[in-house]
Amino acid sequence: MSMETELNLSLTPGVASRLATHRVRTEAKPLRQRVVKTAHDNPEPASEFQRGYGVLADQPLQVVKAAPVDTDARMSVIAGFRTIALACLRHLQSNERGVCESDDPEFVHQARVAIRRLRSAIRVWKPRLPEAFVADFDPLWQALARQLGETRNWDVFLAETLPTILAAFPDCPQAQDLTDYARRRCAVNRQVAGSVLSAGDYSRLLLDFTAALQALPERGTRRLDVFAPRCLDKRARKVWQLAQEALTGDATARHRLRVAYKRLRYALEFFAPLFPGDRLREYHLAASGLQEMLGQLNDLAVARELIDEALPGARGDRIRCWLDAHSDGLLPQLAGLLGDFHGQRVPWQQGS
């Protein structure tokens, strides 16, 4: 797909058609009708007063990070999910204007994080959610995340990975070609991201998801403090299962480990108010090195894919070989960090 063609897209055709035909279930329709003012107005997290005050004060756009989620042990399982999902939507919408109006790549990053956190919550709660709810919405959020992910990948490459490549190959004639291509790609992708979050399809997704979220039926009386440890155990086991594969496998195996670890970390953040004290903080600190290392390995793997696009064929062979060697050199450190993380007491099991 050329950059010119990509610029004319909002969501992929399949996603756009699904969004256009998607309808909230019957019990959610009255709520949606009360929420909708116009067909293309996005619901916004700020009040009318806050928005008006911001305009009067001419406040600059500010990047907004995820705020702590106000979950409570006494909540029902569905009430906990609703609280977390709404927090993710607020995080996403707080960065919307920045994605559409600013060149700061951090807005795209935070919007993508918000969607990733939301999808992680859907996966954590999947056994307790209606099948139709998951089937209707998870693919749509996934498609939106991929659109923003392409923008984020090139932003990271230009700002963080490319400088190390240029330092390693100061006289390589392909280095300037790579720089020029990356800059053009970032500019195009940023326009694409803005068009995606300005589209009516995105507005309808927000409205339909919010209405369906409010209409979720309560199932039983299980409390969140009973549900949380089982979910965290499941995600921790998945991390350990994938750890050995990551050490002996390829970049795909390491990517699977990174995804599993992120899902565990997000779940811990969702349930953090249920586990007060020092153990949760110590657990996060022990994992910070692992998180950074997995991020470095992922950036190198993504950089290889982007160079395949920017410098196809033999033109990019030297740089690809350098990236592969750099990635292989980090694996012994990954093994040590995984060992340290494995030795930590989990904060959600009182007797551990």
XYZ file of N, CA and C in Angstrom, residues 81-279:
597
model
N -15.603 -4.349 35.778
C -15.266 -4.213 34.361
C -15.760 -2.886 33.805
N -16.976 -2.524 34.157
C -17.536 -1.272 33.650
C -16.696 -0.072 34.110
N -16.285 -0.080 35.362
C -15.460 1.005 35.896
C -14.144 1.117 35.137
N -13.511 -0.011 34.879
C -12.214 -0.013 34.197
C -12.363 0.380 32.733
N -13.383 -0.145 32.065
C -13.587 0.178 30.651
C -13.870 1.664 30.459
N -14.673 2.258 31.335
C -14.954 3.689 31.234
C -13.692 4.519 31.481
N -12.842 4.060 32.397
C -11.573 4.754 32.636
C -10.689 4.710 31.389
N -10.687 3.578 30.698
C -9.910 3.459 29.456
C -10.453 4.390 28.378
N -11.767 4.507 28.295
C -12.364 5.424 27.318
C -11.999 6.876 27.639
N -12.009 7.239 28.925
C -11.616 8.599 29.300
C -10.162 8.870 28.909
N -9.308 7.882 29.139
C -7.891 8.011 28.766
C -7.758 8.221 27.261
N -8.470 7.436 26.482
C -8.425 7.565 25.026
C -8.922 8.930 24.572
N -10.090 9.333 25.067
C -10.697 10.575 24.611
C -9.937 11.818 25.082
N -9.220 11.691 26.189
C -8.424 12.815 26.673
C -7.260 13.136 25.737
N -6.897 12.184 24.878
C -5.792 12.392 23.937
C -6.257 12.528 22.485
N -7.571 12.472 22.263
C -8.121 12.553 20.903
C -7.665 13.804 20.164
N -7.924 14.963 20.766
C -7.605 16.222 20.083
C -6.116 16.315 19.783
N -5.305 15.816 20.688
C -3.871 15.851 20.449
C -3.475 15.029 19.247
N -4.101 13.867 19.074
C -3.829 13.028 17.904
C -4.223 13.774 16.630
N -5.365 14.463 16.671
C -5.895 15.115 15.480
C -5.214 16.451 15.169
N -4.725 17.146 16.189
C -4.279 18.529 15.996
C -2.800 18.773 16.282
N -2.112 17.805 16.877
C -0.729 18.027 17.291
C 0.219 17.086 16.566
N 1.477 17.504 16.461
C 2.528 16.649 15.900
C 3.280 15.891 16.986
N 2.899 16.069 18.237
C 3.564 15.379 19.337
C 3.206 13.893 19.283
N 4.177 13.006 19.062
C 3.871 11.579 18.942
C 3.348 10.956 20.224
N 3.517 11.625 21.364
C 3.070 11.047 22.626
C 1.551 10.943 22.690
N 0.833 11.799 21.962
C -0.628 11.687 21.944
C -1.058 10.358 21.322
N -0.433 10.004 20.223
C -0.745 8.719 19.583
C -0.378 7.575 20.514
N 0.765 7.706 21.169
C 1.200 6.652 22.086
C 0.171 6.428 23.185
N -0.292 7.501 23.818
C -1.242 7.349 24.913
C -2.603 6.850 24.421
N -3.031 7.281 23.250
C -4.279 6.756 22.694
C -4.172 5.260 22.446
N -3.028 4.842 21.951
C -2.819 3.407 21.705
C -2.773 2.629 23.019
N -2.118 3.178 24.030
C -2.076 2.524 25.335
C -3.486 2.363 25.898
N -4.319 3.394 25.738
C -5.691 3.329 26.244
C -6.461 2.184 25.597
N -6.307 2.036 24.285
C -7.009 0.949 23.585
C -6.440 -0.404 23.997
N -5.124 -0.460 24.164
C -4.515 -1.725 24.590
C -4.992 -2.134 25.975
N -5.098 -1.178 26.867
C -5.600 -1.464 28.207
C -7.061 -1.924 28.148
N -7.846 -1.276 27.305
C -9.250 -1.668 27.163
C -9.367 -3.091 26.636
N -8.581 -3.427 25.637
C -8.625 -4.786 25.088
C -8.127 -5.812 26.106
N -7.150 -5.421 26.917
C -6.701 -6.324 27.976
C -7.814 -6.576 28.977
N -8.569 -5.524 29.322
C -9.691 -5.699 30.243
C -10.748 -6.623 29.653
N -11.037 -6.471 28.370
C -12.012 -7.354 27.724
C -11.548 -8.802 27.802
N -10.260 -9.036 27.626
C -9.742 -10.406 27.681
C -9.767 -10.954 29.111
N -9.438 -10.116 30.078
C -9.482 -10.560 31.471
C -10.895 -10.975 31.860
N -11.858 -10.183 31.457
C -13.253 -10.421 31.848
C -14.020 -11.297 30.855
N -13.375 -11.759 29.817
C -14.073 -12.480 28.751
C -14.968 -13.611 29.253
N -14.536 -14.438 30.220
C -15.420 -15.524 30.685
C -16.699 -15.032 31.353
N -16.712 -13.783 31.787
C -17.875 -13.248 32.492
C -18.714 -12.300 31.642
N -18.299 -12.056 30.409
C -19.006 -11.141 29.521
C -19.856 -11.912 28.518
N -20.951 -11.329 28.041
C -21.730 -11.978 26.981
C -20.858 -12.219 25.747
N -20.999 -13.382 25.141
C -20.182 -13.706 23.969
C -20.362 -12.678 22.859
N -21.592 -12.221 22.670
C -21.852 -11.266 21.593
C -21.149 -9.935 21.844
N -21.053 -9.519 23.085
C -20.370 -8.267 23.433
C -18.906 -8.345 23.006
N -18.250 -9.436 23.362
C -16.836 -9.608 23.009
C -16.672 -9.730 21.500
N -17.525 -10.536 20.866
C -17.412 -10.752 19.425
C -17.675 -9.479 18.635
N -18.582 -8.640 19.109
C -18.910 -7.404 18.401
C -17.810 -6.356 18.517
N -17.263 -6.194 19.711
C -16.421 -5.026 19.961
C -14.920 -5.290 19.937
N -14.473 -6.443 20.387
C -13.026 -6.660 20.451
C -12.355 -6.527 19.081
N -12.915 -7.086 17.996
C -12.257 -6.902 16.690
C -12.207 -5.447 16.237
N -13.203 -4.666 16.620
C -13.212 -3.257 16.215
C -12.140 -2.460 16.946
N -11.985 -2.714 18.249
C -10.916 -2.048 18.995
C -9.550 -2.528 18.502
N -9.462 -3.798 18.149
C -8.192 -4.322 17.629
C -7.798 -3.623 16.327
N -8.756 -3.438 15.436
C -8.466 -2.781 14.161
C -8.025 -1.333 14.380
N -8.682 -0.650 15.309
C -8.301 0.728 15.616
C -6.893 0.774 16.204
N -6.584 -0.174 17.076
C -5.243 -0.234 17.664
C -4.176 -0.449 16.595
N -4.487 -1.266 15.608
C -3.510 -1.502 14.540
C -3.256 -0.248 13.722
N -4.315 0.541 13.478
C -4.127 1.788 12.754
C -3.179 2.713 13.508
N -3.408 2.876 14.799
C -2.541 3.743 15.587
C -1.168 3.102 15.797
N -1.133 1.773 15.827
C 0.130 1.073 16.026
C 1.113 1.328 14.905
N 0.631 1.404 13.682
C 1.509 1.707 12.549
C 2.158 3.085 12.721
N 1.363 4.046 13.170
C 1.899 5.389 13.415
C 2.932 5.358 14.523
N 2.609 4.666 15.608
C 3.518 4.604 16.752
C 4.826 3.914 16.379
N 4.773 2.862 15.590
C 5.986 2.130 15.222
C 6.975 3.037 14.486
N 6.473 3.831 13.549
C 7.366 4.724 12.816
C 7.862 5.874 13.689
N 7.025 6.356 14.607
C 7.471 7.406 15.531
C 8.638 6.916 16.388
N 8.515 5.713 16.938
C 9.581 5.150 17.767
C 10.837 4.924 16.938
N 10.656 4.423 15.734
C 11.806 4.168 14.865
C 12.562 5.463 14.587
N 11.835 6.523 14.234
C 12.491 7.782 13.892
C 13.182 8.411 15.095
N 12.548 8.355 16.255
C 13.075 9.061 17.423
C 14.123 8.266 18.190
N 14.005 6.932 18.216
C 14.844 6.137 19.110
C 15.766 5.160 18.387
N 15.250 4.430 17.406
C 16.059 3.390 16.762
C 16.952 3.951 15.676
N 16.427 4.853 14.860
C 17.212 5.392 13.750
C 18.500 6.076 14.205
N 18.507 6.877 15.279
C 19.779 7.489 15.700
C 20.881 6.469 15.986
N 20.531 5.311 16.569
C 21.561 4.297 16.831
C 22.046 3.670 15.525
N 21.157 3.539 14.553
C 21.574 3.008 13.254
C 22.519 3.983 12.561
N 22.180 5.267 12.611
C 23.029 6.273 11.975
C 24.402 6.343 12.640
N 24.432 6.151 13.955
C 25.721 6.150 14.655
C 26.560 4.936 14.270
N 25.905 3.799 14.031
C 26.628 2.580 13.666
C 27.073 2.588 12.207
N 26.347 3.326 11.357
C 26.659 3.369 9.921
C 26.747 4.824 9.445
N 27.746 5.556 9.927
C 27.811 6.995 9.598
C 28.051 7.270 8.120
N 28.679 6.344 7.408
C 29.016 6.590 5.998
C 28.196 5.728 5.050
N 27.163 5.095 5.565
C 26.350 4.209 4.731
C 25.439 5.054 3.839
N 25.505 4.894 2.515
C 24.663 5.731 1.636
C 23.177 5.489 1.832
N 22.806 4.299 2.320
C 21.393 4.002 2.530
C 20.827 4.695 3.779
N 21.730 5.162 4.643
C 21.259 5.750 5.897
C 20.425 7.009 5.652
N 20.858 7.859 4.720
C 20.095 9.074 4.438
C 18.768 8.732 3.762
N 18.785 7.726 2.881
C 17.534 7.286 2.249
C 16.555 6.802 3.305
N 17.080 6.067 4.280
C 16.240 5.549 5.353
C 15.672 6.697 6.188
N 16.488 7.690 6.475
C 16.027 8.849 7.252
C 14.918 9.597 6.527
N 15.120 9.846 5.246
C 14.125 10.580 4.469
C 12.813 9.805 4.395
N 12.907 8.504 4.194
C 11.696 7.693 4.093
C 10.952 7.690 5.430
N 11.680 7.539 6.524
C 11.043 7.485 7.848
C 10.337 8.796 8.162
N 10.931 9.922 7.816
C 10.297 11.213 8.076
C 9.007 11.367 7.275
N 9.049 10.973 6.007
C 7.828 11.057 5.193
C 6.750 10.121 5.739
N 7.163 8.937 6.139
C 6.195 7.956 6.645
C 5.538 8.454 7.927
N 6.318 9.049 8.814
C 5.758 9.584 10.060
C 4.737 10.674 9.782
N 5.059 11.553 8.846
C 4.140 12.646 8.526
C 2.826 12.120 7.969
N 2.897 11.152 7.077
C 1.688 10.572 6.493
C 0.882 9.829 7.553
N 1.551 9.031 8.358
C 0.852 8.240 9.370
C 0.156 9.126 10.398
N 0.770 10.252 10.724
C 0.141 11.139 11.700
C -1.161 11.707 11.140
N -1.191 12.008 9.860
C -2.431 12.468 9.234
C -3.476 11.357 9.211
N -3.027 10.143 8.964
C -3.948 9.002 8.966
C -4.554 8.812 10.354
N -3.721 8.885 11.385
C -4.220 8.708 12.758
C -5.256 9.771 13.089
N -4.989 11.012 12.700
C -5.951 12.068 12.953
C -7.259 11.850 12.225
N -7.186 11.352 10.984
C -8.418 11.109 10.231
C -9.215 9.964 10.844
N -8.531 8.969 11.389
C -9.219 7.844 12.022
C -10.035 8.314 13.223
N -9.429 9.154 14.082
C -10.128 9.601 15.286
C -11.063 10.779 15.027
N -11.130 11.243 13.791
C -12.105 12.267 13.426
C -13.297 11.692 12.671
N -13.240 10.407 12.370
C -14.238 9.790 11.502
C -15.528 9.468 12.248
N -16.616 9.436 11.507
C -17.892 9.047 12.085
C -17.899 7.618 12.581
N -17.130 6.741 11.926
C -17.054 5.347 12.368
C -16.530 5.261 13.801
N -15.522 6.070 14.094
C -14.967 6.081 15.446
C -15.987 6.614 16.452
N -16.708 7.660 16.077
C -17.738 8.210 16.960
C -18.804 7.164 17.268
N -19.229 6.450 16.246
C -20.263 5.433 16.454
C -19.746 4.300 17.331
N -18.472 3.944 17.164
C -17.908 2.905 18.015
C -17.938 3.340 19.478
N -17.549 4.581 19.754
C -17.576 5.079 21.127
C -18.989 5.035 21.705
N -19.938 5.503 20.940
C -21.317 5.557 21.421
C -21.904 4.159 21.616
N -21.701 3.298 20.637
C -22.262 1.954 20.732
C -21.624 1.159 21.866
N -20.304 1.293 22.007
C -19.623 0.556 23.065
C -20.056 1.057 24.437
N -20.147 2.373 24.601
C -20.560 2.921 25.889
C -21.968 2.476 26.253
N -22.878 2.500 25.283
C -24.250 2.070 25.544
C -24.310 0.587 25.903
N -23.592 -0.237 25.155
C -23.581 -1.673 25.446
C -22.923 -1.957 26.794
N -21.919 -1.167 27.134
C -21.240 -1.319 28.418
C -22.208 -1.042 29.572
N -22.979 0.013 29.455
C -23.930 0.348 30.513
C -25.054 -0.684 30.614
N -25.345 -1.365 29.513
C -26.446 -2.330 29.496
C -26.015 -3.742 29.883
N -24.730 -3.947 30.200
C -24.276 -5.298 30.543
C -25.059 -5.838 31.738
N -25.562 -7.057 31.633
C -26.320 -7.620 32.754
C -25.403 -8.136 33.850
N -25.821 -8.004 35.080
C -25.086 -8.589 36.196
C -25.279 -10.108 36.170
N -24.191 -10.830 36.395
C -24.264 -12.291 36.402
C -23.808 -12.794 37.764
N -24.748 -13.187 38.576
C -24.406 -13.692 39.896
C -23.989 -12.564 40.822
N -23.425 -12.915 41.951
C -23.040 -11.918 42.962
C -21.557 -12.013 43.320
N -20.760 -12.660 42.452
C -19.337 -12.807 42.766
C -18.675 -11.443 42.881
N -17.847 -11.294 43.921
C -17.167 -10.031 44.174
C -15.838 -9.984 43.434
N -15.358 -8.753 43.243
C -14.130 -8.548 42.498
C -12.927 -9.157 43.206
N -12.913 -9.145 44.531
C -11.756 -9.674 45.252
C -11.664 -11.193 45.156
N -12.736 -11.855 44.770
C -12.695 -13.297 44.509
C -12.249 -13.564 43.076
N -12.683 -12.715 42.184
C -12.384 -12.872 40.757
C -10.926 -12.556 40.437
N -10.371 -11.526 41.069
C -9.056 -11.002 40.692
C -7.916 -12.011 40.831
N -7.755 -12.706 41.973
C -6.596 -13.607 42.096
C -6.566 -14.700 41.035
N -7.727 -15.228 40.675
C -7.764 -16.277 39.651
C -7.309 -15.737 38.298
N -7.744 -14.530 37.968
C -7.324 -13.919 36.711
C -5.819 -13.680 36.682
N -5.282 -13.181 37.789
C -3.851 -12.886 37.840
C -3.021 -14.162 37.809
N -3.488 -15.209 38.481
C -2.797 -16.502 38.412
C -2.710 -16.991 36.965
N -3.799 -16.873 36.251
C -3.847 -17.336 34.862
C -2.844 -16.575 34.011
N -2.777 -15.261 34.188
C -1.864 -14.472 33.375
C -0.407 -14.682 33.768
N -0.153 -14.889 35.044
C 1.219 -15.174 35.479
C 1.700 -16.513 34.917
N 0.817 -17.512 34.923
C 1.197 -18.815 34.350
C 1.521 -18.690 32.862
N 0.779 -17.838 32.158
C 1.031 -17.647 30.727
C 2.402 -17.020 30.498
N 2.782 -16.082 31.357
C 4.102 -15.464 31.232
C 5.189 -16.510 31.414
N 5.059 -17.345 32.449
C 6.095 -18.365 32.680
C 6.126 -19.374 31.536
N 4.982 -19.694 31.005
C 4.919 -20.647 29.900
C 5.668 -20.132 28.669
N 5.542 -18.849 28.409
C 6.153 -18.271 27.216
C 7.600 -17.843 27.422
N 8.038 -17.781 28.677
C 9.390 -17.292 28.957
C 10.460 -18.177 28.317
N 10.357 -19.478 28.495
C 11.355 -20.378 27.924
C 11.333 -20.346 26.407
N 10.146 -20.271 25.832
C 10.040 -20.175 24.377
C 10.731 -18.912 23.865
N 10.611 -17.821 24.627
C 11.227 -16.572 24.208
C 12.745 -16.652 24.205
N 13.310 -17.395 25.145
C 14.772 -17.502 25.244
C 15.361 -18.396 24.160
N 14.587 -19.350 23.707
C 15.100 -20.295 22.712
C 14.510 -20.079 21.323
N 13.508 -19.210 21.219
C 12.822 -19.022 19.948
C 13.260 -17.757 19.231
N 12.391 -17.287 18.335
C 12.704 -16.131 17.500
C 11.987 -14.884 18.008
N 11.998 -13.839 17.184
C 11.375 -12.570 17.582
C 9.875 -12.727 17.812
N 9.240 -13.632 17.077
C 7.803 -13.857 17.265
C 7.517 -14.399 18.657
N 8.361 -15.325 19.128
C 8.189 -15.882 20.468
C 8.400 -14.811 21.536
N 9.365 -13.930 21.323
C 9.599 -12.848 22.294
C 8.448 -11.839 22.280
N 7.857 -11.655 21.105
C 6.693 -10.764 21.041
C 5.517 -11.346 21.809
N 5.317 -12.651 21.722
C 4.230 -13.290 22.475
C 4.441 -13.121 23.973
N 5.697 -13.243 24.415
C 5.996 -13.039 25.834
C 5.701 -11.598 26.233
N 6.084 -10.642 25.403
C 5.850 -9.238 25.722
C 4.352 -8.949 25.839
N 3.560 -9.488 24.935
C 2.110 -9.289 24.992
C 1.539 -9.894 26.273
N 1.970 -11.119 26.607
C 1.472 -11.770 27.820
C 1.867 -11.001 29.068
N 3.099 -10.483 29.077
C 3.543 -9.711 30.239
C 2.744 -8.417 30.376
N 2.485 -7.730 29.252
C 1.704 -6.494 29.313
C 0.300 -6.763 29.852
N -0.287 -7.874 29.441
C -1.626 -8.199 29.934
C -1.607 -8.455 31.436
N -0.565 -9.102 31.922
C -0.435 -9.290 33.361
C -0.265 -7.948 34.062
N 0.573 -7.073 33.503
C 0.822 -5.778 34.132
C -0.437 -4.914 34.160
N -1.180 -4.901 33.066
C -2.415 -4.118 33.047
C -3.431 -4.676 34.035
N -3.525 -5.993 34.114
C -4.462 -6.588 35.072
C -4.083 -6.213 36.499
N -2.781 -6.197 36.786
C -2.326 -5.777 38.109
C -2.715 -4.333 38.391
N -2.611 -3.479 37.391
C -3.008 -2.085 37.578
C -4.508 -1.968 37.811
N -5.296 -2.770 37.107
C -6.743 -2.740 37.299
C -7.127 -3.128 38.728
N -6.425 -4.112 39.270
C -6.780 -4.652 40.578
C -5.935 -4.077 41.710
N -5.090 -3.089 41.415
C -4.154 -2.575 42.414
C -4.818 -2.142 43.722
N -5.991 -1.480 43.711
C -6.597 -1.084 44.990
C -6.980 -2.259 45.882
N -7.044 -3.459 45.310
C -7.408 -4.639 46.086
C -6.215 -5.198 46.849
N -4.992 -4.762 46.487
C -3.783 -5.318 47.102
C -2.906 -4.190 47.621
N -3.298 -3.528 48.685
C -2.505 -2.413 49.216
C -1.228 -2.912 49.882
N -0.304 -1.989 50.079
C 0.931 -2.340 50.771
C 2.131 -2.324 49.861
N 3.266 -2.815 50.398
C 4.536 -2.729 49.697
C 4.740 -3.835 48.669
N 4.035 -4.953 48.826
C 4.338 -6.088 47.954
C 4.027 -5.794 46.497
